[in-house]
Coordinates of C-alpha atoms in Angstrom, one line a residue:
X1 CA 13.2 -71.1 124.4
X2 CA 15.7 -69.2 122.3
X3 CA 19.4 -69.9 122.3
X4 CA 20.3 -66.7 124.1
X5 CA 18.6 -67.9 127.2
X6 CA 21.0 -70.7 127.4
X7 CA 24.2 -68.6 126.9
X8 CA 24.8 -67.7 130.6
X9 CA 24.4 -71.4 131.6
X10 CA 26.7 -72.5 128.8
X11 CA 29.3 -70.0 130.0
X12 CA 28.9 -71.3 133.6
X13 CA 29.5 -74.9 132.4
X14 CA 32.6 -73.7 130.6
X15 CA 33.8 -72.4 133.9
X16 CA 33.2 -75.8 135.4
X17 CA 35.1 -77.4 132.5
X18 CA 38.1 -75.1 133.2
X19 CA 37.9 -76.1 136.8
X20 CA 38.0 -79.8 135.9
X21 CA 41.1 -79.3 133.7
X22 CA 42.8 -77.3 136.5
X23 CA 42.2 -80.2 138.8
X24 CA 44.1 -82.5 136.5
X25 CA 47.0 -80.1 136.2
X26 CA 47.0 -79.5 140.0
X27 CA 47.1 -83.3 140.6
X28 CA 50.2 -83.5 138.4
X29 CA 51.7 -80.5 140.2
X30 CA 51.6 -78.4 137.1
X31 CA 50.6 -75.3 139.1
X32 CA 51.1 -72.8 136.3
X33 CA 48.6 -74.4 134.0
X34 CA 46.3 -75.0 137.0
X35 CA 46.5 -71.3 137.7
X36 CA 45.8 -70.4 134.1
X37 CA 42.7 -72.5 133.9
X38 CA 41.4 -71.2 137.2
X39 CA 41.9 -67.6 136.0
X40 CA 40.0 -68.5 132.8
X41 CA 37.2 -70.1 134.8
X42 CA 36.9 -67.0 137.0
X43 CA 36.9 -64.8 133.9
X44 CA 34.0 -66.9 132.6
X45 CA 32.3 -66.7 136.0
X46 CA 32.2 -63.0 135.6
X47 CA 30.7 -63.1 132.1
X48 CA 27.9 -65.6 132.9
X49 CA 26.4 -63.1 135.2
X50 CA 27.1 -60.3 132.8
X51 CA 25.2 -62.0 130.0
X52 CA 22.4 -63.1 132.3
X53 CA 21.8 -59.4 133.2
X54 CA 22.2 -58.4 129.5
X55 CA 19.6 -60.8 128.2
X56 CA 17.5 -60.6 131.4
X57 CA 17.4 -64.3 131.7
X58 CA 18.4 -64.8 135.4
X59 CA 17.0 -67.9 136.9
X60 CA 17.3 -70.1 140.0
X61 CA 18.9 -72.8 137.8
X62 CA 21.6 -70.4 136.7
X63 CA 22.2 -69.4 140.4
X64 CA 22.7 -73.1 141.4
X65 CA 24.9 -73.9 138.4
X66 CA 27.1 -70.9 139.1
X67 CA 27.7 -72.1 142.7
X68 CA 28.3 -75.7 141.7
X69 CA 30.8 -74.5 139.0
X70 CA 32.5 -72.2 141.5
X71 CA 32.7 -75.1 144.0
X72 CA 35.0 -77.0 141.6
X73 CA 37.0 -74.1 140.1
X74 CA 37.4 -72.0 143.3
X75 CA 36.8 -74.6 146.0
X76 CA 38.2 -78.0 145.1
X77 CA 41.1 -76.8 143.0
X78 CA 42.7 -74.6 145.7
X79 CA 42.2 -77.4 148.3
X80 CA 44.0 -79.8 146.0
X81 CA 46.8 -77.3 145.3
X82 CA 47.3 -76.8 149.1
X83 CA 47.3 -80.5 149.6
X84 CA 50.0 -81.0 146.9
X85 CA 52.1 -78.2 148.5
X86 CA 51.9 -80.1 151.9
X87 CA 52.9 -83.4 150.4
X88 CA 56.6 -82.6 150.2
X89 CA 56.6 -80.9 153.6
X90 CA 54.4 -83.3 155.4
X91 CA 54.5 -84.0 159.1
X92 CA 55.7 -87.3 160.4
X93 CA 52.4 -87.5 162.3
X94 CA 50.4 -90.4 160.9
X95 CA 47.2 -92.2 161.5
X96 CA 48.2 -95.8 160.8
X97 CA 50.2 -95.4 157.6
X98 CA 48.3 -92.3 156.6
X99 CA 50.0 -88.9 156.7
X100 CA 47.4 -86.4 157.8
X101 CA 48.9 -83.0 156.9
X102 CA 48.3 -83.1 153.1
X103 CA 44.6 -83.8 153.6
X104 CA 44.2 -80.8 155.9
X105 CA 44.6 -78.6 152.8
X106 CA 41.0 -79.5 151.9
X107 CA 39.8 -77.4 154.8
X108 CA 39.9 -74.7 152.1
X109 CA 37.4 -76.8 150.1
X110 CA 35.1 -77.2 153.1
X111 CA 35.2 -73.5 153.8
X112 CA 34.4 -72.7 150.1
X113 CA 31.5 -75.1 150.1
X114 CA 30.0 -73.5 153.2
X115 CA 30.4 -70.0 151.8
X116 CA 28.9 -70.8 148.4
X117 CA 25.9 -72.5 150.1
X118 CA 25.4 -69.5 152.4
X119 CA 25.9 -67.0 149.6
X120 CA 22.8 -68.4 147.8
X121 CA 20.5 -67.6 150.7
X122 CA 22.2 -64.4 152.0
X123 CA 20.3 -61.5 150.6
X124 CA 22.8 -59.0 152.0
X125 CA 25.5 -59.7 149.4
X126 CA 24.1 -58.0 146.4
X127 CA 26.4 -55.0 145.8
X128 CA 29.2 -56.0 148.1
X129 CA 30.6 -59.1 149.8
X130 CA 30.6 -60.4 153.4
X131 CA 33.7 -62.6 153.7
X132 CA 36.3 -63.2 151.0
X133 CA 34.7 -64.4 147.7
X134 CA 35.8 -67.9 146.6
X135 CA 37.4 -66.7 143.3
X136 CA 39.7 -64.2 145.2
X137 CA 40.6 -66.9 147.7
X138 CA 41.4 -69.4 144.9
X139 CA 43.7 -66.8 143.3
X140 CA 45.4 -66.3 146.6
X141 CA 46.0 -70.1 147.2
X142 CA 47.0 -70.9 143.6
X143 CA 49.5 -68.1 143.5
X144 CA 51.5 -69.6 146.4
X145 CA 53.3 -72.4 144.6
X146 CA 54.1 -69.9 141.8
X147 CA 55.6 -67.5 144.3
X148 CA 57.6 -70.4 145.7
X149 CA 58.8 -71.4 142.3
X150 CA 60.0 -68.0 141.1
X151 CA 61.1 -66.2 144.3
X152 CA 64.7 -65.8 145.3
X153 CA 63.9 -64.8 148.8
X154 CA 65.1 -67.4 151.4
X155 CA 62.6 -66.0 153.9
X156 CA 59.6 -66.5 151.5
X157 CA 60.9 -70.0 150.7
X158 CA 61.1 -71.0 154.3
X159 CA 57.6 -69.6 155.0
X160 CA 56.0 -71.5 152.1
X161 CA 57.7 -74.8 152.8
X162 CA 56.8 -74.8 156.5
X163 CA 54.0 -77.3 157.0
X164 CA 52.6 -75.4 160.0
X165 CA 52.4 -72.2 158.0
X166 CA 50.6 -74.0 155.2
X167 CA 48.2 -75.4 157.8
X168 CA 47.6 -72.0 159.3
X169 CA 47.0 -70.5 155.8
X170 CA 44.4 -73.3 155.2
X171 CA 42.6 -72.6 158.5
X172 CA 42.7 -68.8 158.0
X173 CA 41.5 -69.3 154.4
X174 CA 38.4 -71.3 155.5
X175 CA 37.7 -68.7 158.2
X176 CA 38.1 -65.6 156.1
X177 CA 35.7 -67.1 153.5
X178 CA 32.9 -67.1 156.0
X179 CA 33.9 -64.3 158.4
X180 CA 31.4 -61.5 158.9
X181 CA 33.7 -59.0 157.3
X182 CA 32.1 -56.7 154.8
X183 CA 34.3 -56.2 151.8
X184 CA 33.8 -53.2 149.5
X185 CA 32.5 -53.8 146.0
X186 CA 34.9 -53.4 143.1
X187 CA 32.1 -52.3 140.7
X188 CA 32.5 -48.7 139.4
X189 CA 28.9 -47.4 139.2
X190 CA 29.5 -43.7 138.5
X191 CA 32.3 -42.3 136.4
X192 CA 33.8 -39.9 138.9
X193 CA 36.7 -40.0 141.4
X194 CA 34.7 -39.0 144.4
X195 CA 32.3 -41.9 144.4
X196 CA 34.9 -44.5 143.5
X197 CA 37.9 -43.3 145.5
X198 CA 38.4 -46.6 147.3
X199 CA 38.1 -48.7 144.1
X200 CA 40.5 -46.5 142.2
X201 CA 43.1 -46.5 145.0
X202 CA 42.8 -50.3 145.2
X203 CA 43.2 -50.8 141.5
X204 CA 46.2 -48.5 141.2
X205 CA 48.0 -50.1 144.2
X206 CA 47.1 -53.6 142.9
X207 CA 48.5 -52.8 139.4
X208 CA 51.8 -51.5 141.0
X209 CA 52.1 -54.6 143.1
X210 CA 51.6 -56.9 140.1
X211 CA 54.1 -54.9 137.9
X212 CA 56.9 -54.8 140.5
X213 CA 56.4 -58.1 142.4
X214 CA 54.8 -60.3 139.7
X215 CA 53.5 -63.5 141.2
X216 CA 54.3 -62.4 144.7
X217 CA 52.0 -59.4 144.1
X218 CA 48.9 -61.7 143.7
X219 CA 48.6 -62.8 147.3
X220 CA 49.5 -59.3 148.5
X221 CA 46.7 -57.8 146.4
X222 CA 44.2 -60.2 148.0
X223 CA 45.6 -59.3 151.5
X224 CA 45.5 -55.6 150.6
X225 CA 41.9 -55.9 149.6
X226 CA 40.9 -57.5 152.9
X227 CA 42.9 -55.0 155.0
X228 CA 41.6 -52.0 153.0
X229 CA 38.0 -53.2 153.5
X230 CA 38.6 -53.6 157.3
X231 CA 40.0 -50.0 157.5
X232 CA 37.1 -48.7 155.3
X233 CA 34.6 -50.5 157.6
X234 CA 36.2 -48.8 160.7
X235 CA 36.1 -45.4 159.1
X236 CA 32.5 -45.9 157.8
X237 CA 31.2 -47.1 161.1
X238 CA 32.6 -44.1 162.9
X239 CA 31.1 -41.8 160.3
X240 CA 27.7 -43.5 160.6
X241 CA 27.9 -43.4 164.4
X242 CA 28.7 -39.7 164.3
X243 CA 25.9 -39.0 161.8
X244 CA 23.5 -41.0 164.0
X245 CA 24.5 -39.0 167.0
X246 CA 24.0 -35.7 165.1
X247 CA 20.6 -36.9 163.9
X248 CA 19.6 -38.2 167.3
X249 CA 20.7 -34.9 168.9
X250 CA 18.8 -32.9 166.3
X251 CA 15.7 -34.9 166.8
X252 CA 16.0 -34.6 170.6
X253 CA 16.6 -30.9 170.4
X254 CA 13.4 -30.4 168.3
X255 CA 11.5 -32.7 170.6
X256 CA 12.7 -31.1 173.8
X257 CA 12.0 -27.6 172.4
X258 CA 8.4 -28.6 171.6
X259 CA 7.9 -30.3 175.0
X260 CA 9.3 -27.4 177.1
X261 CA 7.7 -24.7 175.0
X262 CA 4.4 -26.4 175.5
X263 CA 5.1 -26.9 179.2
X264 CA 5.9 -23.4 180.1
X265 CA 3.1 -22.2 178.0
X266 CA 0.7 -24.5 179.8
X267 CA 2.1 -23.5 183.2
X268 CA 1.6 -19.8 182.4
X269 CA -1.9 -20.3 181.1
X270 CA -2.8 -22.6 184.0
X271 CA -1.4 -20.0 186.5
X272 CA -3.5 -17.2 185.0
X273 CA -6.6 -19.3 184.9
X274 CA -6.4 -21.0 188.3
X275 CA -5.3 -17.9 190.2
X276 CA -7.3 -15.2 188.5
X277 CA -10.1 -15.3 190.9
X278 CA -7.7 -15.2 193.9
X279 CA -6.0 -12.2 192.3
X280 CA -9.3 -10.3 191.8
X281 CA -10.3 -10.9 195.4
X282 CA -6.9 -9.9 196.6
X283 CA -7.0 -6.6 194.7
X284 CA -10.5 -5.8 195.8
X285 CA -10.3 -6.8 199.4
X286 CA -6.6 -6.6 200.5
X287 CA -5.1 -4.2 198.1
X288 CA -2.6 -4.2 195.2
X289 CA 0.4 -5.6 197.1
X290 CA -1.5 -8.7 198.2
X291 CA -2.8 -9.1 194.7
X292 CA 0.7 -9.2 193.3
X293 CA 1.7 -11.9 195.9
X294 CA -1.3 -14.0 195.0
X295 CA -0.1 -14.2 191.4
X296 CA 3.6 -14.3 192.0
X297 CA 3.7 -17.0 194.7
X298 CA 2.0 -19.6 192.5
X299 CA 4.5 -18.9 189.7
X300 CA 7.3 -19.5 192.2
X301 CA 5.7 -22.8 193.1
X302 CA 5.6 -23.8 189.5
X303 CA 9.2 -22.9 189.0
X304 CA 10.1 -25.0 192.0
X305 CA 8.3 -28.0 190.6
X306 CA 9.9 -27.6 187.2
X307 CA 13.3 -27.8 188.9
X308 CA 12.1 -30.8 190.8
X309 CA 10.8 -32.6 187.7
X310 CA 13.6 -31.8 185.2
X311 CA 16.7 -30.9 187.2
X312 CA 18.9 -27.8 187.0
X313 CA 21.4 -29.6 184.8
X314 CA 18.9 -30.0 182.0
X315 CA 19.6 -27.2 179.5
X316 CA 16.1 -27.2 178.0
X317 CA 14.5 -27.1 181.5
X318 CA 16.7 -24.1 182.3
X319 CA 15.6 -22.4 179.0
X320 CA 11.9 -23.1 179.8
X321 CA 12.4 -21.8 183.3
X322 CA 14.0 -18.6 182.0
X323 CA 11.2 -18.0 179.7
X324 CA 8.7 -18.6 182.5
X325 CA 10.5 -16.2 184.8
X326 CA 10.5 -13.6 182.1
X327 CA 6.8 -14.1 181.6
X328 CA 6.0 -13.2 185.2
X329 CA 6.4 -9.4 185.0
X330 CA 4.5 -9.3 181.8
X331 CA 1.7 -11.2 183.4
X332 CA 1.8 -9.0 186.5
X333 CA 1.7 -5.8 184.5
X334 CA -1.2 -7.3 182.6
X335 CA -3.0 -7.9 185.8
X336 CA -2.2 -4.5 187.1
X337 CA -3.9 -2.8 184.2

């Protein structure tokens, strides 16, 4: 086996190594360095897949390694960071001598673990995501202590030092990781604006948020990504429903035209065949007027039964009936000759 086949797995292990270093910094509440190594790990996580596709060496081993590395870098580290944030703002609620609030930050880790395990067996998440990816969630959580450190907003400080808010963030984080919410792909496949409008709008807005708000822009970018995806899903679902309605109506129109064209054709032919002998007798024995009635009355009966079967409110039944009625004089003139 050549060395290039090992390159993606080596990069994945470097991602794991960065996660381990980030754990040490997070434990010591050096959140800036923890954030740096998590970002480096996420960067490596992108490139292990890139090189796997480049060298065409994707394997089940690589898939498992990738999830295990992400579990540490994007699962355990954000859980620990949230736990550390809760320590200084912990509730007085205790179990024995154990304060419970700081440990609830690891709900993020549990949610990340479940997501990564589910991701490995979910075949739907090839070009896009369902639920927030663990790297994005990790960036969101690790940016919070940096926002708290550098912000001058009293409101933001009060929010991020409130233990109940931090608990709510932990619970929502675990939920959004595994929620059945399709998120649009950030990959740009074709180099034109029309096919990548959503991605380009997101990237421009994200860049502006990061430039003007710095660390505060990071969690806002993640929130914007989720909200934009939700809006996009609503618009797309409506468009799909409308297209399906149009397709269904088109198919029904074609189907009904075929059905009713066949029906009134069959009715006319049946009327001619079944009543031709009666008409001949009527013409020869009772005269022309009786012959007309012999042909016309069965047509009226068939028109009545068409109304009975399909109803007057059915547009296609009305069209068929109109055609049938118009066919009567032509049939009569044909018989007269």
